[in-house]
Coordinates of C-alpha atoms in Angstrom, one line a residue:
M1 CA -0.1 -0.1 0.1
D2 CA 1.3 3.4 -0.9
R3 CA 1.5 5.8 1.6
K4 CA -0.2 8.3 -0.1
T5 CA -3.5 5.8 -0.5
F6 CA -3.2 5.2 3.4
H7 CA -6.2 6.1 4.8
I8 CA -6.7 8.1 8.4
L9 CA -9.8 9.3 9.6
V10 CA -9.4 12.1 12.4
V11 CA -12.9 12.0 14.3
D12 CA -13.4 14.8 16.8
D13 CA -15.7 17.4 17.5
E14 CA -13.3 20.1 18.2
E15 CA -12.2 22.1 15.1
G16 CA -8.5 23.2 16.0
I17 CA -7.7 19.1 16.8
R18 CA -8.9 18.3 13.5
E19 CA -7.3 20.7 11.5
G20 CA -3.9 20.2 13.3
L21 CA -4.1 16.5 13.0
S22 CA -5.1 16.4 9.6
L23 CA -2.2 19.1 8.8
S24 CA 0.7 16.9 10.8
L25 CA -0.8 13.6 8.7
S26 CA -0.7 15.2 5.4
L27 CA 2.3 16.5 5.9
A28 CA 3.5 13.0 6.8
G29 CA 2.2 11.8 3.5
F30 CA -0.9 10.1 4.6
H31 CA -4.0 10.8 3.1
V32 CA -6.4 12.4 5.7
S33 CA -10.4 12.6 6.1
T34 CA -11.7 14.4 9.0
A35 CA -15.7 14.0 10.9
C36 CA -17.0 16.0 13.7
S37 CA -19.2 13.2 14.9
A38 CA -19.7 9.6 14.4
S39 CA -22.4 9.3 11.8
E40 CA -20.0 11.3 9.7
A41 CA -17.7 8.8 10.9
L42 CA -19.5 5.8 10.2
R43 CA -20.5 7.1 6.7
I44 CA -16.8 7.5 5.8
I45 CA -15.4 4.3 6.8
G46 CA -18.5 2.4 5.1
E47 CA -17.4 4.1 2.3
N48 CA -13.7 3.6 2.3
D49 CA -11.2 1.4 3.3
V50 CA -10.1 3.2 6.5
P51 CA -7.4 1.3 8.1
L52 CA -6.6 3.7 10.8
A53 CA -9.2 5.9 12.8
F54 CA -8.1 8.7 15.7
I55 CA -11.4 8.5 17.9
D56 CA -12.1 11.6 20.4
L57 CA -14.2 10.2 23.3
R58 CA -16.4 13.2 23.7
L59 CA -18.9 13.2 20.3
P60 CA -21.9 14.8 20.0
D61 CA -24.1 12.1 19.0
M62 CA -22.4 9.3 20.8
S63 CA -19.4 8.3 22.8
G64 CA -16.1 7.3 21.3
V65 CA -16.7 4.0 23.0
E66 CA -20.2 3.2 21.5
L67 CA -18.4 4.1 17.9
V68 CA -15.6 1.8 18.4
Q69 CA -18.3 -0.9 19.0
K70 CA -19.8 -0.1 15.8
I71 CA -16.6 -0.3 14.0
D72 CA -15.1 -3.4 12.4
T73 CA -11.9 -2.8 14.5
K74 CA -10.0 -5.9 12.5
K75 CA -10.3 -3.7 9.5
T76 CA -9.9 0.0 11.0
R77 CA -7.6 0.3 13.8
A78 CA -9.2 2.4 16.2
V79 CA -7.2 4.7 18.7
V80 CA -9.2 7.0 21.1
I81 CA -8.0 10.4 22.2
T82 CA -8.7 11.0 25.9
A83 CA -8.4 13.5 28.8
Y84 CA -6.8 12.4 31.9
A85 CA -10.2 12.4 33.4
T86 CA -11.6 9.8 31.4
V87 CA -8.6 7.0 31.3
D88 CA -10.6 4.5 32.7
T89 CA -13.1 4.8 29.4
A90 CA -10.4 4.6 27.4
V91 CA -9.8 1.4 29.0
K92 CA -13.0 0.2 28.4
A93 CA -12.9 1.3 24.7
M94 CA -9.6 -0.9 24.2
K95 CA -11.1 -3.9 26.1
L96 CA -14.1 -3.6 23.1
G97 CA -11.8 -3.3 20.5
A98 CA -9.6 -0.3 20.4
A99 CA -6.0 -0.8 19.8
D100 CA -4.6 2.1 21.8
Y101 CA -5.2 5.3 23.3
V102 CA -3.6 8.9 23.4
Q103 CA -4.1 11.4 26.5
K104 CA -4.2 15.2 26.0
P105 CA -2.6 17.2 25.9
F106 CA -0.8 14.9 23.5
E107 CA 2.6 15.5 21.5
M108 CA 2.0 15.4 17.9
Q109 CA 5.3 13.1 17.5
D110 CA 3.1 10.1 19.4
I111 CA 0.3 10.8 16.7
L112 CA 2.6 10.7 13.8
H113 CA 4.3 7.4 15.6
V114 CA 1.2 5.7 15.8
A115 CA 0.1 6.2 12.2
E116 CA 4.0 5.3 10.9
N117 CA 3.6 1.8 12.9
T118 CA 0.3 1.1 11.8
Y119 CA 1.3 2.0 8.0
R120 CA 4.2 -0.1 8.2
N121 CA 2.4 -3.0 9.8
T122 CA -0.3 -2.8 7.0
A123 CA 1.8 -2.8 4.1
G124 CA 3.4 -5.9 5.4
T125 CA 6.7 -4.8 6.6
K126 CA 8.4 -5.3 10.0
T127 CA 11.1 -2.4 9.2
P128 CA 10.7 -0.5 12.6
V129 CA 9.6 3.3 12.6
R130 CA 13.3 5.0 12.5
E131 CA 13.9 8.2 14.6
E132 CA 14.5 10.6 11.2
E133 CA 11.2 9.4 10.0
S134 CA 9.3 9.8 13.0
D135 CA 10.4 11.8 15.8
C136 CA 11.2 15.5 15.4
R137 CA 13.8 16.1 17.9
P138 CA 17.2 14.0 17.0
L139 CA 19.9 14.2 19.7
I140 CA 21.9 17.5 19.1
Y141 CA 24.9 18.3 21.1
S142 CA 28.1 19.8 20.6
G143 CA 29.6 19.8 24.2
E144 CA 32.0 17.5 26.0
T145 CA 29.5 16.1 28.1
M146 CA 27.1 14.4 25.7
R147 CA 30.2 13.7 23.9
K148 CA 31.3 11.2 26.8
I149 CA 27.7 9.6 27.4
M150 CA 28.0 9.0 23.5
N151 CA 31.2 7.3 23.8
V152 CA 30.0 4.7 26.8
L153 CA 27.1 4.3 24.4
N154 CA 29.3 3.4 21.3
K155 CA 31.2 0.5 23.3
I156 CA 27.9 -0.9 24.5
R157 CA 25.9 -0.5 21.5
D158 CA 25.8 -3.7 20.2
S159 CA 25.4 -5.8 23.8
S160 CA 22.7 -7.0 25.6
I161 CA 23.1 -5.1 28.7
P162 CA 20.4 -3.2 30.2
I163 CA 20.8 0.7 30.3
L164 CA 19.3 2.8 32.9
L165 CA 18.9 6.5 32.1
L166 CA 18.8 9.2 34.7
G167 CA 17.8 12.6 34.5
E168 CA 15.1 15.4 35.1
S169 CA 12.3 15.5 33.1
G170 CA 12.9 17.2 29.4
T171 CA 16.3 16.4 29.2
G172 CA 16.0 13.7 26.2
K173 CA 15.7 10.3 27.6
E174 CA 13.6 9.1 25.2
I175 CA 15.7 10.5 22.2
L176 CA 18.7 9.2 23.7
A177 CA 16.8 5.6 24.0
R178 CA 16.2 5.7 19.9
Q179 CA 20.1 6.7 19.4
I180 CA 20.9 3.4 21.2
H181 CA 18.3 1.6 18.9
L182 CA 19.5 3.3 15.7
K183 CA 23.3 2.8 16.3
S184 CA 23.0 -0.9 17.2
R185 CA 22.6 -3.9 15.4
R186 CA 18.8 -3.8 16.4
R187 CA 18.3 -0.9 14.6
D188 CA 16.2 -3.1 12.0
R189 CA 13.9 -4.9 14.9
P190 CA 11.7 -2.9 16.7
F191 CA 11.7 -0.1 19.2
V192 CA 8.5 -0.6 21.6
G193 CA 8.2 2.2 24.3
I194 CA 5.7 2.0 26.8
N195 CA 5.5 5.2 29.6
C196 CA 4.8 3.3 33.1
A197 CA 3.4 6.7 34.7
A198 CA 1.0 7.4 32.1
I199 CA -1.1 4.2 32.5
P200 CA -2.9 2.7 35.3
R201 CA -1.4 -0.1 37.0
D202 CA -4.0 -2.6 35.7
L203 CA -4.1 -1.8 32.3
L204 CA -0.3 -1.3 32.6
E205 CA 0.5 -5.0 33.4
S206 CA -1.7 -5.9 30.4
E207 CA 0.0 -3.6 28.1
L208 CA 3.3 -5.3 29.0
F209 CA 2.4 -8.7 29.3
G210 CA -0.8 -9.2 27.4
Y211 CA -3.5 -11.3 27.9
E212 CA -5.4 -14.6 26.8
K213 CA -9.0 -14.8 25.5
G214 CA -11.4 -14.9 28.6
A215 CA -8.8 -13.5 30.9
F216 CA -11.5 -10.8 32.4
S217 CA -14.6 -9.9 31.3
G218 CA -14.3 -8.3 27.6
A219 CA -11.4 -10.1 26.8
D220 CA -12.5 -11.6 23.6
R221 CA -9.6 -12.2 21.8
Q222 CA -5.8 -13.0 22.7
K223 CA -3.8 -9.6 22.7
P224 CA 0.0 -9.9 23.0
G225 CA 1.3 -7.1 25.1
K226 CA 4.8 -4.8 24.5
F227 CA 7.3 -7.4 25.7
E228 CA 6.0 -9.5 22.7
H229 CA 5.9 -6.7 20.2
A230 CA 9.6 -5.6 21.3
A231 CA 10.9 -9.2 20.0
D232 CA 14.4 -9.1 19.4
G233 CA 14.5 -5.3 19.3
I234 CA 14.4 -3.0 22.3
L235 CA 11.8 -1.9 25.2
F236 CA 11.8 0.9 26.4
L237 CA 10.4 1.7 29.8
D238 CA 10.0 5.2 30.2
E239 CA 9.3 6.6 33.8
I240 CA 9.9 3.1 35.6
G241 CA 10.4 4.6 39.1
D242 CA 6.4 5.6 38.8
M243 CA 5.5 2.0 38.3
D244 CA 3.4 0.0 41.0
Y245 CA 5.4 -1.7 43.8
R246 CA 3.6 -4.8 42.9
L247 CA 4.0 -5.0 39.6
Q248 CA 7.6 -4.4 39.8
S249 CA 7.9 -8.1 41.0
K250 CA 6.4 -9.7 37.8
L251 CA 8.5 -7.3 35.7
L252 CA 11.9 -8.5 37.6
R253 CA 10.7 -12.2 37.5
A254 CA 10.2 -11.6 33.4
I255 CA 13.7 -9.7 32.9
E256 CA 15.3 -12.4 35.1
E257 CA 13.9 -15.7 33.3
R258 CA 13.6 -13.8 30.1
Q259 CA 9.8 -15.3 29.8
F260 CA 6.8 -14.6 31.1
E261 CA 3.1 -15.2 31.0
R262 CA 0.0 -13.5 29.4
I263 CA -2.8 -12.5 31.8
G264 CA -4.9 -15.7 32.2
G265 CA -2.1 -17.5 30.8
I266 CA -0.3 -21.0 31.9
R267 CA 2.3 -21.3 29.2
P268 CA 5.6 -19.2 29.3
V269 CA 6.5 -16.9 26.6
S270 CA 10.1 -16.0 25.7
F271 CA 11.3 -13.2 24.7
R272 CA 14.9 -11.6 23.6
A273 CA 14.5 -7.6 23.7
R274 CA 17.3 -5.3 25.2
I275 CA 15.8 -3.3 28.0
V276 CA 16.1 0.1 28.1
A277 CA 14.8 1.7 31.4
S278 CA 14.8 5.7 32.1
T279 CA 13.3 7.9 35.1
N280 CA 13.2 11.5 36.5
R281 CA 13.1 10.2 40.0
D282 CA 15.8 9.6 43.0
L283 CA 15.6 5.7 42.9
D284 CA 17.8 5.2 45.7
R285 CA 15.4 7.6 48.0
L286 CA 12.6 5.5 46.3
I287 CA 14.5 2.2 47.6
K288 CA 14.8 3.3 51.2
E289 CA 11.5 4.7 51.7
G290 CA 9.9 1.1 50.3
R291 CA 8.6 2.5 47.0
F292 CA 10.9 0.5 44.7
R293 CA 12.4 -2.9 44.7
E294 CA 16.3 -2.8 45.1
D295 CA 16.6 -6.1 43.1
L296 CA 14.8 -4.6 40.2
Y297 CA 17.3 -1.7 40.7
Y298 CA 20.0 -3.8 39.9
R299 CA 18.6 -5.7 37.3
L300 CA 18.0 -2.3 35.3
K301 CA 21.2 -0.4 35.7
G302 CA 23.6 -3.0 33.9
V303 CA 25.1 0.5 32.7
R304 CA 23.7 3.9 34.4
L305 CA 24.0 7.1 32.6
R306 CA 23.1 10.5 34.0
L307 CA 21.8 12.8 31.3
P308 CA 22.5 16.3 32.7
P309 CA 20.1 19.2 32.8
L310 CA 20.7 21.8 29.9
R311 CA 21.9 24.2 32.5
E312 CA 24.9 21.7 32.9
R313 CA 25.5 21.8 29.3
R314 CA 24.9 25.4 28.0
E315 CA 27.0 24.7 24.8
D316 CA 24.5 22.8 23.5
I317 CA 21.9 25.5 24.0
L318 CA 22.3 27.4 20.5
P319 CA 22.7 23.9 18.7
L320 CA 19.4 22.7 19.8
T321 CA 18.0 26.6 19.1
E322 CA 19.4 26.7 15.6
Y323 CA 17.8 23.1 15.0
F324 CA 14.1 23.8 16.5
L325 CA 14.1 27.1 14.7
S326 CA 15.0 25.4 11.2
Y327 CA 12.4 22.7 12.1
Y328 CA 9.4 24.8 13.0
S329 CA 10.0 27.2 10.2
G330 CA 9.5 24.4 7.9
L331 CA 6.6 22.9 9.9
Y332 CA 4.6 25.6 9.8
R333 CA 6.2 27.0 6.0
R334 CA 7.4 30.5 7.3
A335 CA 10.9 31.9 6.7
C336 CA 13.6 31.1 9.5
P337 CA 14.7 34.0 11.7
A338 CA 18.3 34.5 12.9
L339 CA 19.0 35.4 16.4
A340 CA 20.7 38.5 17.4
S341 CA 23.9 38.3 19.0
E342 CA 22.3 39.6 22.3
T343 CA 19.6 37.0 22.0
R344 CA 22.5 34.0 21.5
R345 CA 23.7 35.4 25.0
D346 CA 20.7 35.6 26.8
L347 CA 19.1 32.3 25.6
R348 CA 22.4 30.6 26.9
E349 CA 22.3 32.1 30.3
R350 CA 18.7 31.0 30.9
M351 CA 18.2 28.1 33.7
W352 CA 15.8 26.0 31.1
R353 CA 13.9 24.5 33.9
G354 CA 12.3 22.6 31.6
N355 CA 15.1 21.9 29.7
V356 CA 15.1 20.7 26.0
R357 CA 11.3 20.1 26.0
E358 CA 11.1 24.0 27.2
L359 CA 13.3 25.2 24.9
K360 CA 11.6 23.4 22.0
N361 CA 8.2 25.0 23.3
A362 CA 9.7 28.5 23.5
V363 CA 11.1 28.2 20.0
E364 CA 7.8 27.1 18.6
T365 CA 6.2 29.7 20.1
V366 CA 8.3 32.4 18.8
I367 CA 7.6 31.1 15.2
L368 CA 4.2 31.3 15.4
L369 CA 4.3 34.8 17.2
Y370 CA 6.4 36.7 15.1
P371 CA 6.1 35.1 11.7
E372 CA 7.0 38.3 9.9
K373 CA 10.5 38.7 12.0
T374 CA 13.8 38.1 10.4
V375 CA 16.1 38.7 13.6
L376 CA 14.8 37.4 17.2
L377 CA 15.5 39.6 19.9
P378 CA 15.6 38.2 23.7
E379 CA 12.4 39.8 24.6
D380 CA 10.5 37.6 21.7
F381 CA 11.1 34.6 23.8
P382 CA 8.9 33.7 26.4
A383 CA 9.6 35.3 30.0
E384 CA 11.2 32.9 32.0
E385 CA 10.5 33.5 35.7
L386 CA 7.2 34.0 37.3
D387 CA 6.1 37.1 39.2
E388 CA 4.5 36.8 42.7
E389 CA 0.9 37.2 41.0
D390 CA 1.6 34.3 38.8
E391 CA 2.8 31.7 41.1
E392 CA -0.3 32.4 43.0
I393 CA -2.9 32.0 40.2
G394 CA -1.1 30.1 38.1
E395 CA 0.5 31.0 34.8
E396 CA -2.1 30.3 32.4
K397 CA -4.9 31.9 34.5
R398 CA -3.1 35.4 34.9
P399 CA -5.1 38.4 34.0
L400 CA -4.6 39.7 30.3
H401 CA -3.4 43.0 30.3
T402 CA -2.0 44.8 27.1
D403 CA -2.8 44.2 23.4
M404 CA 0.8 42.8 22.9
Q405 CA 0.9 40.9 26.6
E406 CA -2.4 39.7 25.2
K407 CA -1.6 38.2 22.1
K408 CA 1.6 36.7 23.2
K409 CA -0.4 35.0 26.3
I410 CA -3.3 33.8 24.1
V411 CA -0.6 32.1 21.1
D412 CA 1.5 30.7 23.8
T413 CA -1.3 29.0 25.5
L414 CA -2.7 27.6 21.9
A415 CA 0.9 26.1 21.0
R416 CA 1.1 24.4 24.7
H417 CA -2.4 22.7 24.3
R418 CA -1.5 21.8 20.6
F419 CA -4.3 24.5 19.1
N420 CA -7.1 22.9 21.0
R421 CA -9.6 25.7 21.4
S422 CA -11.8 24.3 24.4
M423 CA -8.4 23.6 26.2
T424 CA -7.1 27.0 25.5
A425 CA -10.2 29.0 26.4
A426 CA -10.4 27.0 29.9
A427 CA -6.7 27.3 30.5
L428 CA -7.1 31.3 30.0
N429 CA -10.6 31.2 31.8
I430 CA -12.3 32.9 29.0
S431 CA -15.4 31.6 26.9
R432 CA -14.8 30.1 23.6
K433 CA -16.6 32.7 21.9
T434 CA -14.3 35.4 23.5
L435 CA -11.0 33.3 22.3
Y436 CA -12.2 33.3 18.5
N437 CA -13.0 37.2 18.7
K438 CA -9.4 37.4 20.3
M439 CA -7.5 35.4 17.7
K440 CA -9.9 37.3 15.0
K441 CA -8.6 40.6 16.6
Y442 CA -5.1 39.9 16.4
R443 CA -4.9 37.7 13.4
I444 CA -3.9 34.4 14.9
G445 CA -4.5 31.2 12.8

C-alpha cells in the first residue's frame, strides 16, 4: 500500500484538533479525512477502506466507546483520544476493540508514531520506525558532556546489557534511547516504548505482558503485550520509577527468567528484547522508602547513565535552538529567523528548568508569534520567570493586560494545548467565543 493511499480518519468535534492532526498527518504523506461526529465517521468508514482512525471519546451524537463498538476493528485500527479524567473510559474502549489510546494534551510526534507503525504493519513490512522518520527531535549536542555519554553508548551499543537512563524531565531520555536503537545491530528490529507513569496499573500489566482470551470480562481475543511486540529489538520502559510496587515483582521475574506469562495464561512466553529504562525520580530514595525494589534496580542498571540538565551543558543550547528554529519554520512554512547576538547570550544564560522540552516549546511559540520577524530579540522569547501574581493564580490563569501581552499569552497557550481551542479557552479562563474574537482581533491562526 502506498503512503498516499493509506487512509487515516480523524474524528473529533473540536475544529482545532481536526485541523491540527489533519495538517500534520498530511505533511507526513498520508491521506486524511476528518469527521466532527460519529455518524459522519461511520459514513466515511462505510464508503472507504480506512485502516486507522483517531477517535475522540466525547462526540456530539454518541460516545467514542459506542463508535468503537460499531467499527470493525479488524479492518480499522481505532485509537481513542482521551483526557486524563476519562482514562478509565479509554480502558473500556480498548477492551471493546480499540487498539490504543492517546492522552491529552498529546505530542504530535506520538500521533505520527502511531500512524507510521500502523502504516508499516498494514503494508506488510517489519521494518521499524526510524527516529529520523518519526521523531522531530534528534539528539543534538556539541559539548563534551554529551560526547562522553555517546562514547559510552558506542562501546555497549551491540551488547544486550540493560541500560538505565536518569535525568530531569525534558532532558531527552527517550531521544537517547532511540539513538541507542539506531546505532545498534538491532536497528532493523522493533523499538517499543511505554510510559509507565501514564497508564493505570491494571492496564499497564496487560499492556506489558498481554492477555489471553477470556482472561477478564471483555477479553474476547488474545492480545500480545509490549514484551512480545519488542521481539528481539528494544523495549523502552519510560518513567520506570512510577511503576506500581506490586507490578515491579512481575517485571523483575520476567527480566530474570527472560520469559513471562500473559494475563490468564499458563504457558511461558520467551523474549529476547534489550531493556532500556528511564526515570526522573531518585531511585535511591524510593528504595529507602520501600517504593522501588532494590533487586529490580540492580537488574535494570547494567549501565547507568545520567543525562545532565540543559543548564549543565550550556554549549548545547544554541545548536538545539538553531535546530528547532529550522524545524518549526519548515513545519509552519515560514522563513527561518536569525538570532541577534544579545539573544544568543540571553538564551545561553537562562536556567531552562524544563530543559530541552522547554526550549523546544519556546522556539515553537516564537515562530508562531512572530512570523514576520527576520531577527529575533531576547524579549521575543517567552519570559522565563513567573512573578508573584503568576505563582499565586497559575501561569495560564493570569490576567491579560496590554494588547501585546494578550496576544503573546494567547499564542503561547494555544501552542501549549496543541491548538485545542476549548482547552485553551479554559486555561485562559475565558469563553470559546471570547477566544475566537481575540484570535480574529490579533489575526492568529
